[in-house]
CSV table of C-alpha atoms in Angstrom, one decimal:
chain,number,residue,atom,x,y,z
A,1,UNK,CA,5.0,86.7,-14.8
A,2,UNK,CA,2.7,86.8,-11.8
A,3,UNK,CA,-0.2,85.8,-14.0
A,4,UNK,CA,1.7,82.9,-15.3
A,5,UNK,CA,2.6,81.7,-11.8
A,6,UNK,CA,-1.0,82.0,-10.6
A,7,UNK,CA,-2.1,80.0,-13.7
A,8,UNK,CA,0.4,77.2,-12.9
A,9,UNK,CA,-0.7,77.2,-9.3
A,10,UNK,CA,-4.3,76.8,-10.2
A,11,UNK,CA,-3.5,74.0,-12.7
A,12,UNK,CA,-1.5,72.1,-10.0
A,13,UNK,CA,-4.4,72.4,-7.5
A,14,UNK,CA,-6.8,71.1,-10.1
A,15,UNK,CA,-4.6,68.0,-10.7
A,16,UNK,CA,-4.4,67.3,-7.0
A,17,UNK,CA,-8.2,67.4,-6.7
A,18,UNK,CA,-8.5,65.0,-9.6
A,19,UNK,CA,-6.0,62.6,-8.0
A,20,UNK,CA,-7.8,62.7,-4.6
A,21,UNK,CA,-11.1,61.9,-6.4
A,22,UNK,CA,-9.5,59.0,-8.1
A,23,UNK,CA,-8.1,57.6,-4.9
A,24,UNK,CA,-11.5,58.0,-3.3
A,25,UNK,CA,-13.1,56.0,-6.1
A,26,UNK,CA,-10.5,53.3,-5.9
A,27,UNK,CA,-11.1,52.8,-2.2
A,28,UNK,CA,-14.8,52.6,-2.7
A,29,UNK,CA,-14.3,50.1,-5.5
A,30,UNK,CA,-12.1,47.9,-3.3
A,31,UNK,CA,-14.5,48.1,-0.4
A,32,UNK,CA,-17.4,47.0,-2.8
A,33,UNK,CA,-15.3,44.1,-4.0
A,34,UNK,CA,-14.5,42.9,-0.5
A,35,UNK,CA,-18.2,43.1,0.5
A,36,UNK,CA,-19.2,41.1,-2.6
A,37,UNK,CA,-16.5,38.4,-2.0
A,38,UNK,CA,-14.7,39.1,-5.2
A,39,UNK,CA,-11.4,40.3,-3.8
A,40,UNK,CA,-8.6,39.6,-6.3
A,41,UNK,CA,-6.1,38.7,-3.6
A,42,UNK,CA,-8.4,36.2,-2.0
A,43,UNK,CA,-9.1,34.5,-5.4
A,44,UNK,CA,-5.3,34.1,-6.0
A,45,UNK,CA,-4.8,32.5,-2.6
A,46,UNK,CA,-7.5,30.0,-3.2
A,47,UNK,CA,-6.0,29.0,-6.5
A,48,UNK,CA,-2.6,28.6,-4.9
A,49,UNK,CA,-4.1,26.3,-2.2
A,50,UNK,CA,-5.8,24.1,-4.8
A,51,UNK,CA,-2.5,23.7,-6.7
A,52,UNK,CA,-0.8,22.2,-3.6
A,53,UNK,CA,-2.5,18.9,-4.5
A,54,UNK,CA,-0.5,18.7,-7.8
A,55,UNK,CA,2.9,17.2,-8.0
A,56,UNK,CA,5.7,19.5,-8.9
A,57,UNK,CA,8.4,17.8,-11.0
A,58,UNK,CA,11.2,16.9,-10.9
A,59,UNK,CA,10.1,14.9,-7.8
A,60,UNK,CA,12.5,13.1,-5.5
A,61,UNK,CA,11.2,10.4,-3.2
A,62,UNK,CA,13.1,8.4,-0.6
A,63,UNK,CA,13.1,4.7,-1.3
A,64,UNK,CA,15.4,1.7,-1.2
A,65,UNK,CA,17.8,-0.7,-3.0
A,66,UNK,CA,18.3,-4.3,-2.1
A,67,UNK,CA,20.7,-7.0,-3.0
A,68,UNK,CA,18.1,-9.7,-3.6
A,69,UNK,CA,16.1,-12.1,-1.4
A,70,UNK,CA,17.3,-11.8,2.1
A,71,UNK,CA,19.6,-9.0,1.2
A,72,UNK,CA,20.2,-5.7,3.0
A,73,UNK,CA,17.8,-2.8,2.4
A,74,UNK,CA,19.7,0.4,1.8
A,75,UNK,CA,18.1,3.9,1.4
A,76,UNK,CA,18.2,5.1,-2.2
A,77,UNK,CA,16.2,8.1,-3.6
A,78,UNK,CA,14.5,8.1,-6.9
A,79,UNK,CA,13.9,11.2,-9.0
A,80,UNK,CA,11.1,11.5,-11.5
A,81,UNK,CA,11.1,14.2,-14.2
A,82,UNK,CA,7.5,13.5,-14.9
A,83,UNK,CA,4.7,11.1,-14.0
A,84,UNK,CA,5.7,7.6,-15.3
A,85,UNK,CA,3.9,6.4,-18.4
A,86,UNK,CA,4.9,2.8,-18.6
A,87,UNK,CA,4.7,0.7,-15.5
A,88,UNK,CA,5.7,-2.9,-14.7
A,89,UNK,CA,4.4,-4.4,-11.4
A,90,UNK,CA,6.3,-7.4,-10.2
A,91,UNK,CA,3.3,-8.9,-8.3
A,92,UNK,CA,-0.4,-9.1,-8.9
A,93,UNK,CA,-1.0,-7.4,-5.6
A,94,UNK,CA,0.7,-4.1,-6.4
A,95,UNK,CA,-0.9,-4.1,-9.9
A,96,UNK,CA,-4.3,-4.2,-8.2
A,97,UNK,CA,-3.3,-1.3,-6.0
A,98,UNK,CA,-2.3,0.8,-9.0
A,99,UNK,CA,-5.7,0.0,-10.5
A,100,UNK,CA,-7.3,1.4,-7.4
A,101,UNK,CA,-5.3,4.6,-7.9
A,102,UNK,CA,-6.7,4.9,-11.5
A,103,UNK,CA,-3.5,3.9,-13.3
A,104,UNK,CA,-4.7,0.9,-15.3
A,105,UNK,CA,-3.8,2.5,-18.7
A,106,UNK,CA,-0.2,3.0,-17.6
A,107,UNK,CA,0.4,-0.7,-16.9
A,108,UNK,CA,2.6,-2.5,-19.4
A,109,UNK,CA,3.2,-5.7,-17.4
A,110,UNK,CA,2.4,-7.7,-14.4
A,111,UNK,CA,3.7,-11.0,-13.0
A,112,UNK,CA,3.4,-13.4,-10.0
A,113,UNK,CA,-0.3,-14.3,-10.3
A,114,UNK,CA,-0.5,-16.4,-7.2
A,115,UNK,CA,-3.8,-15.4,-5.8
A,116,UNK,CA,-7.4,-14.6,-6.7
A,117,UNK,CA,-8.0,-11.2,-8.4
A,118,UNK,CA,-10.2,-9.0,-6.3
A,119,UNK,CA,-13.6,-8.9,-8.1
A,120,UNK,CA,-14.0,-5.1,-8.2
A,121,UNK,CA,-10.7,-4.7,-10.3
A,122,UNK,CA,-11.0,-7.9,-12.3
A,123,UNK,CA,-12.0,-6.2,-15.6
A,124,UNK,CA,-9.2,-3.7,-15.4
A,125,UNK,CA,-6.7,-6.3,-14.4
A,126,UNK,CA,-7.6,-8.3,-17.5
A,127,UNK,CA,-6.3,-5.4,-19.6
A,128,UNK,CA,-2.7,-5.6,-18.2
A,129,UNK,CA,-0.2,-7.7,-20.2
A,130,UNK,CA,0.9,-10.7,-18.2
A,131,UNK,CA,4.7,-11.0,-18.4
A,132,UNK,CA,4.7,-14.2,-16.4
A,133,UNK,CA,2.2,-16.0,-14.2
A,134,UNK,CA,5.1,-16.9,-12.0
A,135,UNK,CA,7.9,-14.5,-10.7
A,136,UNK,CA,9.4,-12.8,-13.7
A,137,UNK,CA,13.0,-12.3,-14.8
A,138,UNK,CA,14.8,-9.2,-15.8
A,139,UNK,CA,14.8,-9.9,-19.6
A,140,UNK,CA,11.0,-9.9,-19.9
A,141,UNK,CA,10.7,-6.9,-17.6
A,142,UNK,CA,13.2,-4.7,-19.6
A,143,UNK,CA,11.6,-6.0,-22.8
A,144,UNK,CA,8.3,-4.3,-21.8
A,145,UNK,CA,10.2,-0.9,-22.0
A,146,UNK,CA,9.0,0.4,-18.6
A,147,UNK,CA,10.0,3.7,-17.1
A,148,UNK,CA,9.3,2.4,-13.6
A,149,UNK,CA,9.3,-1.1,-12.0
A,150,UNK,CA,7.7,-1.4,-8.7
A,151,UNK,CA,6.5,-4.0,-6.2
A,152,UNK,CA,8.0,-6.4,-3.6
A,153,UNK,CA,11.5,-5.5,-2.6
A,154,UNK,CA,12.9,-9.0,-2.4
A,155,UNK,CA,12.1,-9.6,-6.1
A,156,UNK,CA,14.6,-6.9,-7.2
A,157,UNK,CA,17.5,-9.2,-8.0
A,158,UNK,CA,19.5,-10.6,-10.9
A,159,UNK,CA,17.9,-14.0,-10.8
A,160,UNK,CA,15.4,-16.1,-12.8
A,161,UNK,CA,12.8,-15.0,-10.3
A,162,UNK,CA,14.0,-11.4,-10.1
A,163,UNK,CA,13.2,-8.3,-12.1
A,164,UNK,CA,16.8,-7.0,-11.8
A,165,UNK,CA,18.6,-5.0,-9.2
A,166,UNK,CA,17.6,-1.4,-8.4
A,167,UNK,CA,21.0,-0.2,-9.4
A,168,UNK,CA,21.0,-2.1,-12.6
A,169,UNK,CA,17.5,-0.9,-13.6
A,170,UNK,CA,18.4,2.7,-12.6
A,171,UNK,CA,21.5,2.5,-14.8
A,172,UNK,CA,19.1,1.8,-17.7
A,173,UNK,CA,17.1,4.9,-16.8
A,174,UNK,CA,14.3,2.8,-15.3
A,175,UNK,CA,13.1,4.2,-12.0
A,176,UNK,CA,12.1,1.8,-9.2
A,177,UNK,CA,9.8,1.7,-6.2
A,178,UNK,CA,10.1,-1.0,-3.5
A,179,UNK,CA,7.0,-1.5,-1.3
A,180,UNK,CA,8.0,-0.8,2.3
A,181,UNK,CA,5.3,-3.2,3.5
A,182,UNK,CA,7.8,-6.1,3.2
A,183,UNK,CA,10.6,-4.3,5.0
A,184,UNK,CA,9.7,-4.3,8.7
A,185,UNK,CA,6.3,-3.2,7.5
A,186,UNK,CA,3.0,-2.3,9.2
A,187,UNK,CA,-0.3,-1.0,7.9
A,188,UNK,CA,1.2,2.5,8.3
A,189,UNK,CA,3.8,1.4,5.7
A,190,UNK,CA,0.9,0.6,3.3
A,191,UNK,CA,-0.6,4.1,3.8
A,192,UNK,CA,2.8,5.7,3.3
A,193,UNK,CA,3.4,3.7,0.1
A,194,UNK,CA,0.1,4.8,-1.3
A,195,UNK,CA,0.8,8.4,-0.5
A,196,UNK,CA,4.2,8.3,-2.3
A,197,UNK,CA,2.7,6.6,-5.3
A,198,UNK,CA,0.1,9.3,-5.3
A,199,UNK,CA,2.8,11.9,-5.6
A,200,UNK,CA,4.9,10.0,-8.2
A,201,UNK,CA,1.9,9.6,-10.5
A,202,UNK,CA,0.3,12.9,-9.6
A,203,UNK,CA,-2.9,11.2,-8.3
A,204,UNK,CA,-2.9,12.5,-4.8
A,205,UNK,CA,-6.6,12.8,-4.5
A,206,UNK,CA,-7.1,9.2,-5.5
A,207,UNK,CA,-4.4,8.2,-3.0
A,208,UNK,CA,-6.0,10.1,-0.2
A,209,UNK,CA,-9.5,8.7,-0.9
A,210,UNK,CA,-8.2,5.2,-1.1
A,211,UNK,CA,-6.2,5.5,2.1
A,212,UNK,CA,-9.1,6.9,4.0
A,213,UNK,CA,-11.3,4.0,3.0
A,214,UNK,CA,-8.6,1.5,4.1
A,215,UNK,CA,-8.1,3.2,7.5
A,216,UNK,CA,-11.9,3.2,8.0
A,217,UNK,CA,-12.0,-0.6,7.3
A,218,UNK,CA,-9.1,-1.2,9.7
A,219,UNK,CA,-10.9,0.8,12.5
A,220,UNK,CA,-14.1,-1.1,11.9
A,221,UNK,CA,-12.3,-4.5,12.3
A,222,UNK,CA,-10.8,-3.3,15.6
A,223,UNK,CA,-14.1,-2.0,16.9
A,224,UNK,CA,-15.8,-5.4,16.1
A,225,UNK,CA,-13.5,-7.2,18.5
A,226,UNK,CA,-13.1,-4.5,21.1
A,227,UNK,CA,-15.0,-6.5,23.8
A,228,UNK,CA,-13.4,-9.8,23.0
A,229,UNK,CA,-10.3,-11.3,24.6
A,230,UNK,CA,-7.0,-11.8,22.9
A,231,UNK,CA,-6.4,-15.1,21.2
A,232,UNK,CA,-3.3,-16.9,19.9
A,233,UNK,CA,-2.5,-18.4,16.6
A,234,UNK,CA,0.2,-20.4,14.8
A,235,UNK,CA,0.9,-20.3,11.0
A,236,UNK,CA,1.2,-23.6,9.2
A,237,UNK,CA,3.2,-23.5,5.9
A,238,UNK,CA,1.3,-25.6,3.3
A,239,UNK,CA,4.4,-27.5,2.2
A,240,UNK,CA,2.5,-30.7,1.6
A,241,UNK,CA,-0.7,-32.4,2.5
A,242,UNK,CA,1.0,-34.9,4.8
A,243,UNK,CA,3.5,-32.8,6.7
A,244,UNK,CA,3.3,-30.1,9.4
A,245,UNK,CA,5.6,-27.1,8.8
A,246,UNK,CA,5.3,-24.3,11.3
A,247,UNK,CA,6.6,-20.7,10.7
A,248,UNK,CA,7.5,-18.5,13.7
A,249,UNK,CA,6.7,-15.5,11.5
A,250,UNK,CA,9.5,-13.5,13.2
A,251,UNK,CA,10.1,-11.2,10.2
A,252,UNK,CA,6.5,-11.0,9.0
A,253,UNK,CA,5.7,-7.8,10.7
A,254,UNK,CA,3.2,-6.6,8.1
A,255,UNK,CA,1.0,-9.7,8.5
A,256,UNK,CA,1.3,-9.6,12.3
A,257,UNK,CA,0.2,-6.0,12.4
A,258,UNK,CA,-2.9,-6.8,10.3
A,259,UNK,CA,-3.7,-9.8,12.4
A,260,UNK,CA,-3.5,-7.7,15.6
A,261,UNK,CA,-6.6,-5.9,14.3
A,262,UNK,CA,-8.5,-9.1,15.3
A,263,UNK,CA,-6.6,-9.2,18.6
A,264,UNK,CA,-4.7,-12.3,17.4
A,265,UNK,CA,-1.2,-12.8,18.9
A,266,UNK,CA,1.6,-14.9,17.4
A,267,UNK,CA,2.1,-17.9,19.6
A,268,UNK,CA,5.8,-18.0,18.6
A,269,UNK,CA,6.5,-14.3,19.2
A,270,UNK,CA,10.2,-14.0,19.9
A,271,UNK,CA,11.1,-17.6,18.8
A,272,UNK,CA,14.0,-17.8,16.4
A,273,UNK,CA,14.7,-20.6,13.9
A,274,UNK,CA,12.6,-23.6,13.1
A,275,UNK,CA,9.5,-24.5,15.1
A,276,UNK,CA,8.9,-28.2,15.8
A,277,UNK,CA,5.6,-30.0,16.0
A,278,UNK,CA,6.3,-30.6,19.7
A,279,UNK,CA,6.6,-26.8,20.2
A,280,UNK,CA,3.3,-26.4,18.4
A,281,UNK,CA,1.5,-28.8,20.6
A,282,UNK,CA,3.0,-27.4,23.8
A,283,UNK,CA,2.1,-23.8,22.8
A,284,UNK,CA,-1.5,-24.9,22.2
A,285,UNK,CA,-2.7,-22.0,20.0
A,286,UNK,CA,-6.4,-21.1,19.7
A,287,UNK,CA,-6.2,-20.9,15.9
A,288,UNK,CA,-4.2,-22.4,13.1
A,289,UNK,CA,-3.8,-20.2,9.9
A,290,UNK,CA,-2.8,-21.3,6.4
A,291,UNK,CA,-2.6,-19.7,3.0
A,292,UNK,CA,-3.7,-21.1,-0.3
A,293,UNK,CA,-1.9,-20.2,-3.6
A,294,UNK,CA,-1.9,-21.2,-7.2
A,295,UNK,CA,-0.1,-24.6,-7.3
A,296,UNK,CA,-0.2,-25.1,-3.6
A,297,UNK,CA,-0.8,-28.6,-2.1
A,298,UNK,CA,-4.4,-29.7,-1.6
A,299,UNK,CA,-5.5,-27.4,1.2
A,300,UNK,CA,-8.7,-29.3,2.0
A,301,UNK,CA,-6.7,-32.5,2.4
A,302,UNK,CA,-4.1,-30.8,4.5
A,303,UNK,CA,-6.8,-29.5,6.9
A,304,UNK,CA,-8.4,-33.0,7.1
A,305,UNK,CA,-5.0,-34.5,8.0
A,306,UNK,CA,-4.4,-31.8,10.7
A,307,UNK,CA,-7.8,-32.5,12.3
A,308,UNK,CA,-7.2,-36.3,12.1
A,309,UNK,CA,-3.6,-36.3,13.3
A,310,UNK,CA,-3.5,-38.2,16.7
A,311,UNK,CA,-0.6,-36.2,18.0
A,312,UNK,CA,-2.5,-32.9,17.7
A,313,UNK,CA,-5.8,-33.9,19.5
A,314,UNK,CA,-4.9,-32.0,22.7
A,315,UNK,CA,-4.7,-28.7,20.9
A,316,UNK,CA,-7.5,-26.1,21.3
A,317,UNK,CA,-7.4,-25.2,17.6
A,318,UNK,CA,-8.0,-28.9,16.7
A,319,UNK,CA,-10.6,-29.6,19.3
A,320,UNK,CA,-12.6,-26.5,18.5
A,321,UNK,CA,-12.2,-26.8,14.7
A,322,UNK,CA,-10.4,-23.4,14.4
A,323,UNK,CA,-8.4,-23.7,11.2
A,324,UNK,CA,-8.7,-20.8,8.7
A,325,UNK,CA,-7.4,-20.3,5.2
A,326,UNK,CA,-6.5,-17.0,3.5
A,327,UNK,CA,-5.8,-16.4,-0.1
A,328,UNK,CA,-2.1,-16.0,-0.8
A,329,UNK,CA,-2.5,-12.6,-2.4
A,330,UNK,CA,-4.5,-11.3,0.5
A,331,UNK,CA,-1.9,-12.5,3.1
A,332,UNK,CA,1.5,-12.5,1.4
A,333,UNK,CA,0.9,-9.9,-1.4
A,334,UNK,CA,2.0,-7.0,0.9
A,335,UNK,CA,-0.8,-4.8,-0.4
A,336,UNK,CA,-4.2,-3.5,0.6
A,337,UNK,CA,-5.8,-6.9,0.0
A,338,UNK,CA,-4.6,-8.0,3.4
A,339,UNK,CA,-7.7,-6.2,4.8
A,340,UNK,CA,-9.9,-8.4,2.5
A,341,UNK,CA,-8.3,-11.5,4.1
A,342,UNK,CA,-8.7,-10.2,7.6
A,343,UNK,CA,-12.3,-9.3,7.1
A,344,UNK,CA,-13.1,-12.7,5.6
A,345,UNK,CA,-11.3,-14.3,8.6
A,346,UNK,CA,-13.3,-12.1,11.0
A,347,UNK,CA,-16.6,-13.3,9.4
A,348,UNK,CA,-15.6,-16.9,9.5
A,349,UNK,CA,-14.6,-16.7,13.2
A,350,UNK,CA,-17.8,-15.0,14.1
A,351,UNK,CA,-19.7,-17.9,12.4
A,352,UNK,CA,-17.7,-20.4,14.4
A,353,UNK,CA,-16.9,-18.7,17.8
A,354,UNK,CA,-14.7,-20.3,20.4
A,355,UNK,CA,-16.9,-21.8,23.1
């Protein structure tokens, strides 16, 4: 019996020694892995960090509904079970932005072709089916079988010029995304829209790169006029070649924010309602701005008439030949193209400085 107990004791001691040796080898192995940079835990953490740039569906984003042109914007979230595959853009401007995000192949319709297509996206833009060169109605939009409709908010209405209401499209299982740039918007609104689109379509890296390039351009414009004084401007609506229609631009916060990059201040800041020609003359802005669009009156003739108008001869903008024209899409498209328009304006102003 004593012999058996001694045998068992020896066996147990032997097993303990083997376990201690195994633990020692494991510790040495882990130390070697850490020294060589091959630690398993570290590798898993790196993988997890990389995955944070991917969208996890279902994704819910905060957006809006609106009751049509001039209607009230109300918060309304949109949930996406996966990245949209069939996209309708209600304006040319937002379609170009989607191209910049690498989403050309997902576009099944575009409308409202009122400006020049940016040259660097022209080939891709030509691949997108045009539902209407003008503002498009709900029937054609729904007929394209989209799973998302996006673009200018005031075009979401049940009208000949509207793509349908947000609620109506949502009821048909069509998601919506209203650009916030035309809802008390600023350039920050543009950057936020791009970030959200990056999430919705799972192209965050494209969105980040695109936004960084836009921010760099905006900063370059600001830097170029840092040593210059502030100037004033007034916006002339090109209603006809022979008339003068002035906009106070009170609700056009997106355009005003972009123009501030050039240290341009709205002459009629704070003015409500219509602006008369007499008010224009009295305010005496340094610059007059206009926009040209497809089907607009003859802009060259309008400018000639402004310069020749006897009633305007006391104005600085007339005396110094300071009238500038932007492309409609670059100014009223509510997209990134506004920086193209501002950069062009900057170049033209540098070539014709105020004396």
